Amino acid sequence: MSANRTEQIHSYCIHCAALCGIVAYVKDGYLVKVEGDPNSDNNAGTLCPKGLSAKQEIYHPGRLKYPMKRTRPKGDADPGWQHISWDEALNTMAARMSEIKALYGPESFFFQKGSTGGSSGSEWYRFFGRLSSLYGSPNHGGTGHICCYSRSCPGLPLHFGNKGLHPSIDYEKTNFILLVGYNILHTEPPLARKILDAQQRGAKLVVIDPVLAPTAAKADIWLAPRPGTDLALFLAMHHVIIHEGLVDADFLKYWTNAPFLVRDDNGLFVSSDGNPYLVWNAKERAPQPANPWFPSHVEPALNGSYSVNGISCRPAWQLFTDMVEACSPEWAEKMTWVEAEDIRRVARLYANTKPASTDWYNGLHKSSNGYYTAVALALLSVVTGNWDVPGGLSFESDPTFKDVKGSQHLPEGWINNSLVAAAGFKARAYNKEYVGPMNLVADAILTGKPYPIKGMLALASGMGTSNPNSKKMMDALKQLDFLVMGDIWETPAMAMADIILPCATHWESEFVNYNPPYLMHRRPIVEPQHEAWPDLKIIFELAKRLGFGKEFWDGDIKKAFNTMLEPFKVTVDDLDASPPGVRYAPPPQPYRRYAATDEKSGKPKGVATPTGKLELYSEKLKTLGYDPLPAWREPEPGPVSTPDLFREFPLILSSGFKPMHWLHGQLRAVPWLRECDKEPSVWINRRTAQKLGIPEGERVMVETPKRDGTIQGNVVLKAVLTEAVHPQVIYIPYGWWQGCDSLALEGYGSLDGSANVNNLYDDSFTDPVSGTIGMVSYPCRVRKE
Ligand code: SF4
């Protein structure tokens, strides 16, 4: 950067998925300010508080400044951190990792990264995955178990065949937006403009959220179910849609497995003469092969009961309708606290408005019934013909960058040797998903079963506060033979680390990405402060020392970017030659992908599910030992499923939505942001607070039980009295651990007496399909401190 003049650097913020284009003003290598780039399609010149605070984040005096190693035993109040060089840090890491691999096998080393929604992990995770694959460990996880499993991971591939693709709404075309547990106006602020514009032209916004979050406050209709009972709400909506004839029957017949005949005796599909699936042809009153696709003389029956070769059977749709028959709005009112008439109103509005879209996020995942809840919600789009159509529930295009994750380097049969397979999460193993649930890792460390986990490299991961049952996680980290943690700040979990690494902020690092309308090389807008390194550089340098130099482009990150850019036929040099980047127009969003024609056969390709169709009924789940249909099940824990716990702990603890100024557990040290929200709090309904004698602003203790009724943990918070939560529900914002020196606000730690809501959960309540931990409907009690 040239001296004595202010340079304008085009880049983008990657603190959230919105990827806002920015212009950084840099003088003599110093960041003066950041502005939204008016030419960016994503944000059109706007930035949220996190982006605008870049300068305070970069130059914060409390950042980790250099690599350090502990000199005192774990458990000492003072780890005796000693400044070491990057060479010493990386050489030690490579030596200890090789030793652990030789002694216990590669699976005994865990690669942990924090949320891809924070820092630049959503970019560098590809190379982190490559490193773990080359090392040979099938145990590589993030935060999906408390974030997005039921949005993209286990639910959608099996039923709908689109692994890893996120819902994507075309807000200009949709006439109905159903958002569930997704405070999108704050978590992806540039989308707020699109949603409010859609409302202005007449689209309806319906928000389902137990808390009156900012997005719910803008809704045309807000439904506030009892936390964890969204599944009952969706089943009742299906009930109304079926009863009132609002189903798109043609779509069900031809693009889903709704007409496939299911045996009454074992729940598997009826097969015959080499045909794996049969339907009942209503025109000829006879069975007919369903595979590959129906000729025109077939009219597949959706309802009824039949006999095929002496086997009694029914179409999958009949089983689905039988299941939801009991789920009337009146039944759901008892389960959810939402009035039956409101459920009817929303179901009718949704089914009668075309196109109607839906999207969901964190709020739906932290529940022991999250898997089936997401499936039932997604099926609303299927049964009404809103699936993968413009303005309906569509999905992102396949990523265009060349895949560099290197999963081909994993040893043969790796999934069978993973913790996820050993723990019995068969659907996840079938989908070949990395381990994910961090409680499995903590259990393996503490018990040595199914095999010991001895070492861990964790980047951008505040494990001491970001995982349920923080106490257990901290105990587990303490037991590791070798733990390295890299981050921007010293987090509570680092008290258990052997080496800590100072990471660069994303503003000080580089990557290549599509930031409409540009393909962009995000160069550092300033050099990393102190001795910080970008995560990517750490990964590449460690890879070389572990002997993977060749597979890591001999440490040349630019060459790695050029590999990623190959599909676009441009290089990093091309991107740099025309700042802010090269204009790129992606192919138009594909729709109706289920109907795309296979060039060879001339027939529809279908979707990547076991049956090739969208699946209302999953035979694969059935054979794996799970329910093939998204039938109602209470969340665990909960006032109905664990009434004994609720006798002593009568309130329902819910935690979830984050406001615009926070990025999960990060950034609370940044004063401009901390001024928005100075103190951790608990939201209590005014009537409940009055009964408990708790005035506004009082410091209160929230306590929760373990599964056996003994105390799990407590937190101490400021009471905020509100009408935004139900009288039986309290709400605790998550992510609080850090202080803010410039506002004289001290940090809180992560265990009892802290402000860390994750200290309150026993992690043994899990969704049997996905492994997601039951956190939305947790028993608790509140008292004055
Ligand atoms: S954090 Fe804010 S500025 Fe950054 S990408 Fe997201 S919305 Fe844009």
Tab-separated table of N, CA and C and ligand atoms in Angstrom, residues 13-16 18-20 47-48 50-51 188-190, ligand 1:
chain	number	residue	atom	x	y	z
A	13	CYS	N	-17.464	-7.990	3.706
A	13	CYS	CA	-17.519	-8.432	5.095
A	13	CYS	C	-18.009	-9.871	5.109
A	14	ILE	N	-17.375	-10.679	5.934
A	14	ILE	CA	-17.846	-12.070	6.010
A	14	ILE	C	-18.187	-12.448	7.442
A	15	HIS	N	-18.696	-11.460	8.179
A	15	HIS	CA	-19.177	-11.758	9.521
A	15	HIS	C	-20.516	-12.477	9.497
A	16	CYS	N	-21.196	-12.456	8.355
A	16	CYS	CA	-22.390	-13.293	8.234
A	16	CYS	C	-22.562	-13.646	6.775
A	18	ALA	N	-24.467	-12.695	4.605
A	18	ALA	CA	-24.916	-11.650	3.681
A	18	ALA	C	-23.796	-11.173	2.760
A	19	LEU	N	-22.555	-11.325	3.171
A	19	LEU	CA	-21.391	-10.909	2.359
A	19	LEU	C	-21.571	-9.502	1.782
A	20	CYS	N	-21.657	-8.533	2.659
A	20	CYS	CA	-21.846	-7.157	2.186
A	20	CYS	C	-20.560	-6.625	1.545
A	47	LEU	N	-24.451	-1.166	5.643
A	47	LEU	CA	-23.696	-2.100	6.486
A	47	LEU	C	-24.382	-2.169	7.836
A	48	CYS	N	-24.294	-3.299	8.472
A	48	CYS	CA	-24.846	-3.406	9.826
A	48	CYS	C	-23.775	-2.966	10.830
A	50	LYS	N	-21.940	-4.503	12.865
A	50	LYS	CA	-20.729	-5.335	12.934
A	50	LYS	C	-19.730	-4.920	11.854
A	51	GLY	N	-20.245	-4.706	10.641
A	51	GLY	CA	-19.355	-4.286	9.561
A	51	GLY	C	-18.787	-2.907	9.832
A	188	GLU	N	-29.435	-11.471	8.900
A	188	GLU	CA	-28.950	-11.166	7.546
A	188	GLU	C	-29.600	-9.845	7.117
A	189	PRO	N	-29.111	-8.743	7.701
A	189	PRO	CA	-29.812	-7.463	7.533
A	189	PRO	C	-30.097	-7.051	6.085
A	190	PRO	N	-29.215	-7.338	5.115
A	190	PRO	CA	-29.569	-6.904	3.762
A	190	PRO	C	-30.864	-7.535	3.240
B	1	SF4	S1	-22.132	-8.772	9.445
B	1	SF4	FE1	-23.284	-6.978	8.774
B	1	SF4	S2	-21.930	-5.873	7.416
B	1	SF4	FE2	-21.088	-7.944	7.669
B	1	SF4	S3	-21.917	-9.148	5.974
B	1	SF4	FE3	-23.327	-9.409	7.677
B	1	SF4	S4	-24.879	-7.795	7.435
B	1	SF4	FE4	-23.149	-7.263	6.139
